[in-house]
Amino acid sequence: MLNRTLPPVYHTVSGFELIPPRRVTFSNGIPVYVFDGGEQDAVRVEWIFGNNMVQRAQALTSMCAAQLLLEGTSTYNSAQLAERIDFHGAFLVPEYGYDQSSLTLFSLNRHLMHLLPLVKAVLTDAVFPEKELATYIRNSQQKLQVSLKKNGFMARRLFNRAVFGDSQYGFVPELADYASVTRAGLLDVFPRQYAASNCTLVVSGKVTDEALASLAHLFGDTWETQGERSGGVLPEIADPGAQWVVDERADALQSAIRLGCQSIQRNHPDFAGLQVLNTLFGGYFGSRLMANIREDKGYTYSIGSGLVSLQRGAFFTISSEVGVDKTAATLAEIEYEMRRLRNEPVGEAELALVRNYLMGSMLGSLEHVFSHADKFKNVHFSGLGLDYYDEYAKTVNSITPDEIMRLANTYLDYDKMTKVIVGKVG
């Protein structure tokens, strides 16, 4: 008989069972990582391309090329592409990120043969029609004009620019920059960015032999490889050090706050431990920043911190929006919590709660085969293998208060962080 007076039996999460990919290399050299699993007759195919950032001036053109991929080929216009994709109940989604651009197809296996030639046309024959380009530029400028009035949006832009300077990560487009985007520029960037020599395929879901054979034919045997992978040799990204950046807005009711600095990448031995420290400090709802600044002081609805690893750098950031009369007080509390971690050992009970949260979140995120593919991508493009997660689990389960304090003294220095305020300082 169920006794409802007793809590459920608790089991500590000690590790994870990750699905390893099967690696295939197409005849033209494209690496393919296959995650075969799941009961549903669905597949996700991701064509991932390294961003070509040899010429930083082309950053906006590269971003626009990704966002305009589905605007037509020499055979299909944008409406025809959308109609064919919708007819087969599929999704075709282009994305542009800090380091990669991608095109992702979600489809049932039985429709894949009809859709792959369409994807091939998009990746080899996008034409960027003048009319669609003009509409895109006009809409982008209008959206940017609206967004520039939002304190949170401006704070993110100013933070990126301050922390990463004149590099690919520090680039933020201005309204006038869109005038430099031309169809000729897009047609110049496109074949170098979306090239077979610059492509990695990740295929996940219920992957059939027929699906792989079709992919190998269309994107291996008949996709010519030219040149080398994008990226080239880029200069090191300089660390500008601590800065104060204030965008004073007389009519502001709230101030957007961004604090942070450049940090360590995922392949650094301290990264997993710093993830634990970040979670404790501001990385989940029960964090110290939330407990102090939201729950106790009531200065904000939400505050948090994050640690982001990129291919050529990394950054740590703290973000919140508070009433303008609480800006200075919020900064003081952030500094207080940071210094407390540097000077006082964390209690075992609090650390155990963070451990359980991290291990449970990791386990909960592995709900389907697509999640396993996502975990692989996180480490693969950092030059790591899936054994990273074994080391991550060991670190989370064994990290000590002394190690937390060491990491805080190494990586959390309020005086060395860039502070961005959009609104009023106080």
GROMACS .gro file of C-alpha atoms in nm:
model
  426
    1MET     CA    1   0.000   0.000   0.000
    2LEU     CA    2   0.126   0.351  -0.091
    3ASN     CA    3   0.228   0.553   0.213
    4ARG     CA    4   0.189   0.919   0.116
    5THR     CA    5   0.360   1.038   0.434
    6LEU     CA    6   0.694   0.916   0.303
    7PRO     CA    7   0.887   1.104   0.032
    8PRO     CA    8   0.986   0.920  -0.287
    9VAL     CA    9   1.313   0.729  -0.280
   10TYR     CA   10   1.593   0.960  -0.389
   11HIS     CA   11   1.869   0.841  -0.623
   12THR     CA   12   2.181   1.042  -0.697
   13VAL     CA   13   2.259   1.084  -1.067
   14SER     CA   14   2.617   0.971  -1.119
   15GLY     CA   15   2.653   0.968  -1.498
   16PHE     CA   16   2.489   0.967  -1.837
   17GLU     CA   17   2.442   0.718  -2.118
   18LEU     CA   18   2.506   0.915  -2.435
   19ILE     CA   19   2.442   0.780  -2.782
   20PRO     CA   20   2.771   0.789  -2.973
   21PRO     CA   21   2.752   0.882  -3.342
   22ARG     CA   22   2.847   0.659  -3.628
   23ARG     CA   23   3.090   0.847  -3.848
   24VAL     CA   24   3.063   0.827  -4.225
   25THR     CA   25   3.274   1.017  -4.478
   26PHE     CA   26   3.116   1.098  -4.813
   27SER     CA   27   3.315   1.060  -5.134
   28ASN     CA   28   3.381   1.436  -5.146
   29GLY     CA   29   3.522   1.437  -4.793
   30ILE     CA   30   3.220   1.569  -4.601
   31PRO     CA   31   3.216   1.424  -4.246
   32VAL     CA   32   2.878   1.283  -4.147
   33TYR     CA   33   2.774   1.196  -3.791
   34VAL     CA   34   2.476   0.962  -3.764
   35PHE     CA   35   2.262   0.926  -3.450
   36ASP     CA   36   2.019   0.642  -3.513
   37GLY     CA   37   1.747   0.605  -3.252
   38GLY     CA   38   1.389   0.675  -3.158
   39GLU     CA   39   1.060   0.509  -3.244
   40GLN     CA   40   0.910   0.781  -3.462
   41ASP     CA   41   0.966   0.764  -3.837
   42ALA     CA   42   1.125   1.108  -3.841
   43VAL     CA   43   1.470   1.238  -3.920
   44ARG     CA   44   1.660   1.561  -3.868
   45VAL     CA   45   1.937   1.651  -4.110
   46GLU     CA   46   2.169   1.942  -4.029
   47TRP     CA   47   2.406   2.095  -4.279
   48ILE     CA   48   2.652   2.296  -4.067
   49PHE     CA   49   2.898   2.545  -4.217
   50GLY     CA   50   3.183   2.730  -4.050
   51ASN     CA   51   3.134   3.103  -4.080
   52ASN     CA   52   3.376   3.264  -4.321
   53MET     CA   53   3.516   3.543  -4.106
   54VAL     CA   54   3.848   3.606  -4.281
   55GLN     CA   55   3.709   3.946  -4.380
   56ARG     CA   56   3.518   4.086  -4.085
   57ALA     CA   57   3.363   4.352  -4.311
   58GLN     CA   58   3.157   4.073  -4.467
   59ALA     CA   59   2.997   3.973  -4.135
   60LEU     CA   60   2.662   4.137  -4.214
   61THR     CA   61   2.660   3.997  -4.567
   62SER     CA   62   2.723   3.648  -4.429
   63MET     CA   63   2.440   3.690  -4.180
   64CYS     CA   64   2.205   3.815  -4.450
   65ALA     CA   65   2.297   3.524  -4.678
   66ALA     CA   66   2.186   3.280  -4.408
   67GLN     CA   67   1.858   3.461  -4.351
   68LEU     CA   68   1.785   3.487  -4.724
   69LEU     CA   69   1.866   3.127  -4.819
   70LEU     CA   70   1.502   3.032  -4.872
   71GLU     CA   71   1.413   3.333  -5.089
   72GLY     CA   72   1.454   3.140  -5.412
   73THR     CA   73   1.672   2.947  -5.653
   74SER     CA   74   1.689   2.958  -6.031
   75THR     CA   75   1.418   2.689  -6.036
   76TYR     CA   76   1.195   2.772  -5.736
   77ASN     CA   77   1.083   3.106  -5.600
   78SER     CA   78   1.033   3.153  -5.227
   79ALA     CA   79   0.660   3.075  -5.241
   80GLN     CA   80   0.720   2.750  -5.430
   81LEU     CA   81   0.988   2.643  -5.182
   82ALA     CA   82   0.758   2.712  -4.887
   83GLU     CA   83   0.465   2.533  -5.055
   84ARG     CA   84   0.664   2.217  -5.126
   85ILE     CA   85   0.805   2.203  -4.775
   86ASP     CA   86   0.462   2.258  -4.618
   87PHE     CA   87   0.300   2.001  -4.848
   88HIS     CA   88   0.527   1.732  -4.704
   89GLY     CA   89   0.471   1.842  -4.344
   90ALA     CA   90   0.839   1.931  -4.308
   91PHE     CA   91   1.041   2.220  -4.169
   92LEU     CA   92   1.346   2.374  -4.332
   93VAL     CA   93   1.517   2.623  -4.102
   94PRO     CA   94   1.827   2.836  -4.171
   95GLU     CA   95   2.023   2.972  -3.874
   96TYR     CA   96   2.319   3.201  -3.823
   97GLY     CA   97   2.531   3.193  -3.508
   98TYR     CA   98   2.858   3.321  -3.370
   99ASP     CA   99   3.067   3.047  -3.533
  100GLN     CA  100   2.844   2.850  -3.772
  101SER     CA  101   2.559   2.883  -4.014
  102SER     CA  102   2.326   2.591  -4.064
  103LEU     CA  103   2.030   2.463  -4.259
  104THR     CA  104   1.816   2.208  -4.076
  105LEU     CA  105   1.553   1.980  -4.227
  106PHE     CA  106   1.292   1.802  -4.013
  107SER     CA  107   1.102   1.541  -4.213
  108LEU     CA  108   0.929   1.207  -4.208
  109ASN     CA  109   1.143   0.943  -4.375
  110ARG     CA  110   0.884   0.873  -4.640
  111HIS     CA  111   0.906   1.233  -4.766
  112LEU     CA  112   1.283   1.270  -4.744
  113MET     CA  113   1.348   1.162  -5.102
  114HIS     CA  114   1.124   1.443  -5.227
  115LEU     CA  115   1.281   1.708  -5.008
  116LEU     CA  116   1.655   1.642  -5.033
  117PRO     CA  117   1.679   1.765  -5.397
  118LEU     CA  118   1.507   2.084  -5.280
  119VAL     CA  119   1.768   2.133  -5.007
  120LYS     CA  120   2.045   2.065  -5.260
  121ALA     CA  121   1.903   2.340  -5.481
  122VAL     CA  122   1.896   2.585  -5.188
  123LEU     CA  123   2.257   2.509  -5.089
  124THR     CA  124   2.400   2.524  -5.441
  125ASP     CA  125   2.171   2.755  -5.635
  126ALA     CA  126   2.034   3.030  -5.407
  127VAL     CA  127   1.994   3.344  -5.620
  128PHE     CA  128   1.899   3.614  -5.365
  129PRO     CA  129   1.644   3.799  -5.581
  130GLU     CA  130   1.670   4.178  -5.577
  131LYS     CA  131   1.305   4.225  -5.477
  132GLU     CA  132   1.331   3.993  -5.176
  133LEU     CA  133   1.665   4.149  -5.078
  134ALA     CA  134   1.517   4.499  -5.085
  135THR     CA  135   1.224   4.384  -4.870
  136TYR     CA  136   1.458   4.212  -4.626
  137ILE     CA  137   1.680   4.520  -4.590
  138ARG     CA  138   1.380   4.748  -4.536
  139ASN     CA  139   1.228   4.514  -4.276
  140SER     CA  140   1.562   4.464  -4.099
  141GLN     CA  141   1.620   4.836  -4.073
  142GLN     CA  142   1.271   4.890  -3.935
  143LYS     CA  143   1.314   4.612  -3.678
  144LEU     CA  144   1.652   4.750  -3.575
  145GLN     CA  145   1.509   5.101  -3.533
  146VAL     CA  146   1.248   4.962  -3.297
  147SER     CA  147   1.495   4.739  -3.110
  148LEU     CA  148   1.744   5.022  -3.055
  149LYS     CA  149   1.485   5.186  -2.830
  150LYS     CA  150   1.482   4.881  -2.602
  151ASN     CA  151   1.728   4.902  -2.316
  152GLY     CA  152   1.792   4.527  -2.298
  153PHE     CA  153   1.870   4.503  -2.669
  154MET     CA  154   2.108   4.798  -2.653
  155ALA     CA  155   2.283   4.657  -2.347
  156ARG     CA  156   2.357   4.330  -2.527
  157ARG     CA  157   2.499   4.517  -2.828
  158LEU     CA  158   2.715   4.745  -2.618
  159PHE     CA  159   2.838   4.453  -2.409
  160ASN     CA  160   2.941   4.246  -2.712
  161ARG     CA  161   3.121   4.540  -2.866
  162ALA     CA  162   3.298   4.633  -2.542
  163VAL     CA  163   3.410   4.281  -2.451
  164PHE     CA  164   3.510   4.157  -2.798
  165GLY     CA  165   3.603   4.480  -2.972
  166ASP     CA  166   3.684   4.471  -3.341
  167SER     CA  167   3.635   4.097  -3.386
  168GLN     CA  168   3.366   3.869  -3.527
  169TYR     CA  169   3.206   3.841  -3.182
  170GLY     CA  170   3.204   4.215  -3.128
  171PHE     CA  171   3.028   4.296  -3.455
  172VAL     CA  172   2.684   4.454  -3.425
  173PRO     CA  173   2.517   4.598  -3.739
  174GLU     CA  174   2.418   4.962  -3.758
  175LEU     CA  175   2.129   5.093  -3.969
  176ALA     CA  176   2.366   5.230  -4.232
  177ASP     CA  177   2.545   4.895  -4.266
  178TYR     CA  178   2.245   4.741  -4.440
  179ALA     CA  179   2.295   4.980  -4.732
  180SER     CA  180   2.623   4.798  -4.806
  181VAL     CA  181   2.450   4.461  -4.853
  182THR     CA  182   2.412   4.393  -5.224
  183ARG     CA  183   2.304   4.098  -5.433
  184ALA     CA  184   2.653   4.088  -5.585
  185GLY     CA  185   2.803   4.065  -5.236
  186LEU     CA  186   2.567   3.783  -5.139
  187LEU     CA  187   2.649   3.591  -5.456
  188ASP     CA  188   3.018   3.633  -5.376
  189VAL     CA  189   2.992   3.510  -5.016
  190PHE     CA  190   2.741   3.230  -5.079
  191PRO     CA  191   2.955   2.975  -5.272
  192ARG     CA  192   3.244   3.011  -5.028
  193GLN     CA  193   3.028   2.985  -4.718
  194TYR     CA  194   2.791   2.709  -4.834
  195ALA     CA  195   3.054   2.486  -4.988
  196ALA     CA  196   3.093   2.111  -4.959
  197SER     CA  197   3.447   2.170  -4.832
  198ASN     CA  198   3.301   2.375  -4.547
  199CYS     CA  199   3.020   2.140  -4.448
  200THR     CA  200   2.958   1.895  -4.165
  201LEU     CA  201   2.642   1.682  -4.165
  202VAL     CA  202   2.468   1.565  -3.849
  203VAL     CA  203   2.183   1.319  -3.912
  204SER     CA  204   1.962   1.207  -3.624
  205GLY     CA  205   1.637   1.023  -3.571
  206LYS     CA  206   1.525   0.699  -3.730
  207VAL     CA  207   1.798   0.699  -3.994
  208THR     CA  208   1.738   0.443  -4.270
  209ASP     CA  209   1.990   0.301  -4.513
  210GLU     CA  210   1.786   0.454  -4.793
  211ALA     CA  211   1.809   0.799  -4.636
  212LEU     CA  212   2.186   0.774  -4.598
  213ALA     CA  213   2.225   0.651  -4.954
  214SER     CA  214   2.027   0.948  -5.086
  215LEU     CA  215   2.231   1.190  -4.877
  216ALA     CA  216   2.555   1.030  -4.996
  217HIS     CA  217   2.450   1.064  -5.359
  218LEU     CA  218   2.321   1.421  -5.348
  219PHE     CA  219   2.569   1.568  -5.100
  220GLY     CA  220   2.867   1.345  -5.163
  221ASP     CA  221   2.896   1.201  -5.511
  222THR     CA  222   2.738   1.495  -5.694
  223TRP     CA  223   2.846   1.792  -5.478
  224GLU     CA  224   3.180   1.916  -5.598
  225THR     CA  225   3.440   2.008  -5.336
  226GLN     CA  226   3.633   2.326  -5.399
  227GLY     CA  227   3.878   2.515  -5.181
  228GLU     CA  228   3.940   2.474  -4.811
  229ARG     CA  229   3.722   2.508  -4.505
  230SER     CA  230   3.619   2.861  -4.409
  231GLY     CA  231   3.783   3.045  -4.128
  232GLY     CA  232   4.142   3.099  -4.234
  233VAL     CA  233   4.404   3.223  -3.991
  234LEU     CA  234   4.250   3.497  -3.780
  235PRO     CA  235   4.427   3.721  -3.529
  236GLU     CA  236   4.388   3.654  -3.161
  237ILE     CA  237   4.094   3.828  -2.997
  238ALA     CA  238   4.235   4.086  -2.759
  239ASP     CA  239   4.094   4.123  -2.409
  240PRO     CA  240   4.015   4.493  -2.356
  241GLY     CA  241   3.988   4.463  -1.980
  242ALA     CA  242   3.737   4.634  -1.754
  243GLN     CA  243   3.527   4.917  -1.897
  244TRP     CA  244   3.233   5.132  -1.792
  245VAL     CA  245   2.980   5.181  -2.073
  246VAL     CA  246   2.678   5.399  -1.996
  247ASP     CA  247   2.395   5.486  -2.234
  248GLU     CA  248   2.204   5.744  -2.030
  249ARG     CA  249   1.834   5.769  -2.118
  250ALA     CA  250   1.652   6.053  -1.950
  251ASP     CA  251   1.304   5.904  -1.988
  252ALA     CA  252   1.403   5.550  -1.880
  253LEU     CA  253   1.194   5.374  -1.616
  254GLN     CA  254   1.425   5.072  -1.607
  255SER     CA  255   1.797   5.021  -1.647
  256ALA     CA  256   1.935   4.723  -1.837
  257ILE     CA  257   2.249   4.589  -1.670
  258ARG     CA  258   2.515   4.371  -1.833
  259LEU     CA  259   2.833   4.279  -1.651
  260GLY     CA  260   3.099   4.039  -1.763
  261CYS     CA  261   3.429   3.963  -1.925
  262GLN     CA  262   3.606   3.726  -2.157
  263SER     CA  263   3.641   3.382  -2.002
  264ILE     CA  264   3.767   3.028  -2.064
  265GLN     CA  265   3.650   2.787  -2.333
  266ARG     CA  266   3.499   2.443  -2.291
  267ASN     CA  267   3.833   2.272  -2.355
  268HIS     CA  268   3.991   2.442  -2.050
  269PRO     CA  269   4.037   2.211  -1.746
  270ASP     CA  270   3.849   2.459  -1.524
  271PHE     CA  271   3.544   2.495  -1.749
  272ALA     CA  272   3.323   2.228  -1.588
  273GLY     CA  273   3.399   2.360  -1.242
  274LEU     CA  274   3.326   2.714  -1.355
  275GLN     CA  275   2.988   2.591  -1.481
  276VAL     CA  276   2.911   2.472  -1.127
  277LEU     CA  277   3.023   2.807  -0.985
  278ASN     CA  278   2.814   2.997  -1.241
  279THR     CA  279   2.505   2.792  -1.153
  280LEU     CA  280   2.553   2.860  -0.783
  281PHE     CA  281   2.609   3.230  -0.846
  282GLY     CA  282   2.335   3.309  -1.099
  283GLY     CA  283   2.271   3.017  -1.331
  284TYR     CA  284   1.937   2.885  -1.202
  285PHE     CA  285   1.626   2.998  -1.018
  286GLY     CA  286   1.769   2.907  -0.678
  287SER     CA  287   2.095   3.094  -0.734
  288ARG     CA  288   2.243   3.349  -0.497
  289LEU     CA  289   2.171   3.641  -0.729
  290MET     CA  290   1.805   3.542  -0.751
  291ALA     CA  291   1.776   3.479  -0.377
  292ASN     CA  292   1.932   3.814  -0.290
  293ILE     CA  293   1.829   4.060  -0.560
  294ARG     CA  294   1.487   3.920  -0.653
  295GLU     CA  295   1.359   3.733  -0.350
  296ASP     CA  296   1.511   3.936  -0.067
  297LYS     CA  297   1.552   4.288  -0.211
  298GLY     CA  298   1.278   4.282  -0.474
  299TYR     CA  299   1.484   4.489  -0.717
  300THR     CA  300   1.402   4.283  -1.025
  301TYR     CA  301   1.184   4.010  -1.166
  302SER     CA  302   1.480   3.820  -1.304
  303ILE     CA  303   1.858   3.822  -1.282
  304GLY     CA  304   2.102   3.558  -1.399
  305SER     CA  305   2.452   3.478  -1.512
  306GLY     CA  306   2.583   3.268  -1.797
  307LEU     CA  307   2.904   3.113  -1.927
  308VAL     CA  308   2.928   3.082  -2.306
  309SER     CA  309   3.202   2.894  -2.491
  310LEU     CA  310   3.269   2.982  -2.855
  311GLN     CA  311   3.521   2.846  -3.103
  312ARG     CA  312   3.757   3.142  -3.073
  313GLY     CA  313   3.673   3.271  -2.728
  314ALA     CA  314   3.429   3.265  -2.439
  315PHE     CA  315   3.252   3.507  -2.210
  316PHE     CA  316   3.088   3.527  -1.870
  317THR     CA  317   2.791   3.760  -1.829
  318ILE     CA  318   2.542   3.880  -1.569
  319SER     CA  319   2.219   4.039  -1.688
  320SER     CA  320   1.913   4.201  -1.540
  321GLU     CA  321   1.670   4.489  -1.577
  322VAL     CA  322   1.583   4.694  -1.270
  323GLY     CA  323   1.405   5.014  -1.181
  324VAL     CA  324   1.631   5.315  -1.245
  325ASP     CA  325   1.632   5.398  -0.875
  326LYS     CA  326   1.774   5.050  -0.798
  327THR     CA  327   2.060   5.045  -1.051
  328ALA     CA  328   2.340   5.137  -0.811
  329ALA     CA  329   2.200   4.916  -0.535
  330THR     CA  330   2.179   4.618  -0.772
  331LEU     CA  331   2.541   4.663  -0.878
  332ALA     CA  332   2.641   4.675  -0.512
  333GLU     CA  333   2.461   4.348  -0.439
  334ILE     CA  334   2.619   4.178  -0.742
  335GLU     CA  335   2.960   4.285  -0.614
  336TYR     CA  336   2.869   4.166  -0.263
  337GLU     CA  337   2.769   3.817  -0.384
  338MET     CA  338   3.079   3.789  -0.598
  339ARG     CA  339   3.309   3.884  -0.313
  340ARG     CA  340   3.128   3.646  -0.077
  341LEU     CA  341   3.206   3.354  -0.309
  342ARG     CA  342   3.570   3.460  -0.316
  343ASN     CA  343   3.601   3.487   0.061
  344GLU     CA  344   3.357   3.241   0.222
  345PRO     CA  345   3.332   2.865   0.164
  346VAL     CA  346   3.003   2.744   0.020
  347GLY     CA  347   2.799   2.528   0.254
  348GLU     CA  348   2.774   2.158   0.170
  349ALA     CA  349   2.393   2.167   0.163
  350GLU     CA  350   2.386   2.452  -0.093
  351LEU     CA  351   2.651   2.283  -0.304
  352ALA     CA  352   2.462   1.953  -0.294
  353LEU     CA  353   2.150   2.131  -0.421
  354VAL     CA  354   2.344   2.274  -0.715
  355ARG     CA  355   2.499   1.935  -0.790
  356ASN     CA  356   2.156   1.771  -0.798
  357TYR     CA  357   2.016   2.047  -1.017
  358LEU     CA  358   2.297   2.021  -1.272
  359MET     CA  359   2.295   1.642  -1.291
  360GLY     CA  360   1.917   1.630  -1.308
  361SER     CA  361   1.906   1.899  -1.578
  362MET     CA  362   2.162   1.711  -1.782
  363LEU     CA  363   1.973   1.385  -1.751
  364GLY     CA  364   1.642   1.554  -1.829
  365SER     CA  365   1.784   1.714  -2.142
  366LEU     CA  366   1.855   1.372  -2.296
  367GLU     CA  367   1.491   1.300  -2.369
  368HIS     CA  368   1.528   1.202  -2.737
  369VAL     CA  369   1.789   1.125  -2.999
  370PHE     CA  370   1.796   1.485  -3.121
  371SER     CA  371   1.912   1.588  -2.773
  372HIS     CA  372   2.202   1.343  -2.794
  373ALA     CA  373   2.302   1.495  -3.128
  374ASP     CA  374   2.290   1.842  -2.974
  375LYS     CA  375   2.518   1.736  -2.689
  376PHE     CA  376   2.761   1.597  -2.944
  377LYS     CA  377   2.767   1.925  -3.139
  378ASN     CA  378   2.842   2.120  -2.822
  379VAL     CA  379   3.168   1.934  -2.771
  380HIS     CA  380   3.260   1.840  -3.128
  381PHE     CA  381   3.296   2.198  -3.247
  382SER     CA  382   3.509   2.268  -2.940
  383GLY     CA  383   3.749   1.994  -3.047
  384LEU     CA  384   3.631   1.754  -2.776
  385GLY     CA  385   3.473   1.409  -2.763
  386LEU     CA  386   3.175   1.271  -2.573
  387ASP     CA  387   3.407   1.171  -2.289
  388TYR     CA  388   3.389   1.539  -2.192
  389TYR     CA  389   3.054   1.463  -2.029
  390ASP     CA  390   3.208   1.187  -1.817
  391GLU     CA  391   3.460   1.438  -1.685
  392TYR     CA  392   3.182   1.694  -1.640
  393ALA     CA  393   2.982   1.450  -1.426
  394LYS     CA  394   3.289   1.368  -1.218
  395THR     CA  395   3.357   1.737  -1.161
  396VAL     CA  396   2.998   1.818  -1.064
  397ASN     CA  397   2.977   1.527  -0.819
  398SER     CA  398   3.318   1.580  -0.658
  399ILE     CA  399   3.376   1.955  -0.655
  400THR     CA  400   3.454   2.091  -0.308
  401PRO     CA  401   3.389   2.426  -0.136
  402ASP     CA  402   3.763   2.497  -0.151
  403GLU     CA  403   3.764   2.441  -0.528
  404ILE     CA  404   3.461   2.669  -0.566
  405MET     CA  405   3.648   2.940  -0.377
  406ARG     CA  406   3.960   2.893  -0.591
  407LEU     CA  407   3.755   2.926  -0.909
  408ALA     CA  408   3.577   3.235  -0.777
  409ASN     CA  409   3.910   3.401  -0.697
  410THR     CA  410   4.042   3.310  -1.041
  411TYR     CA  411   3.747   3.403  -1.260
  412LEU     CA  412   3.503   3.626  -1.068
  413ASP     CA  413   3.669   3.962  -1.013
  414TYR     CA  414   3.415   4.245  -1.004
  415ASP     CA  415   3.682   4.509  -1.056
  416LYS     CA  416   3.799   4.347  -1.381
  417MET     CA  417   3.454   4.317  -1.536
  418THR     CA  418   3.297   4.541  -1.797
  419LYS     CA  419   2.983   4.713  -1.671
  420VAL     CA  420   2.718   4.822  -1.922
  421ILE     CA  421   2.422   5.032  -1.811
  422VAL     CA  422   2.146   5.143  -2.045
  423GLY     CA  423   1.902   5.369  -1.863
  424LYS     CA  424   2.029   5.550  -1.555
  425VAL     CA  425   2.323   5.469  -1.332
  426GLY     CA  426   2.140   5.582  -1.020
   0.00000   0.00000   0.00000
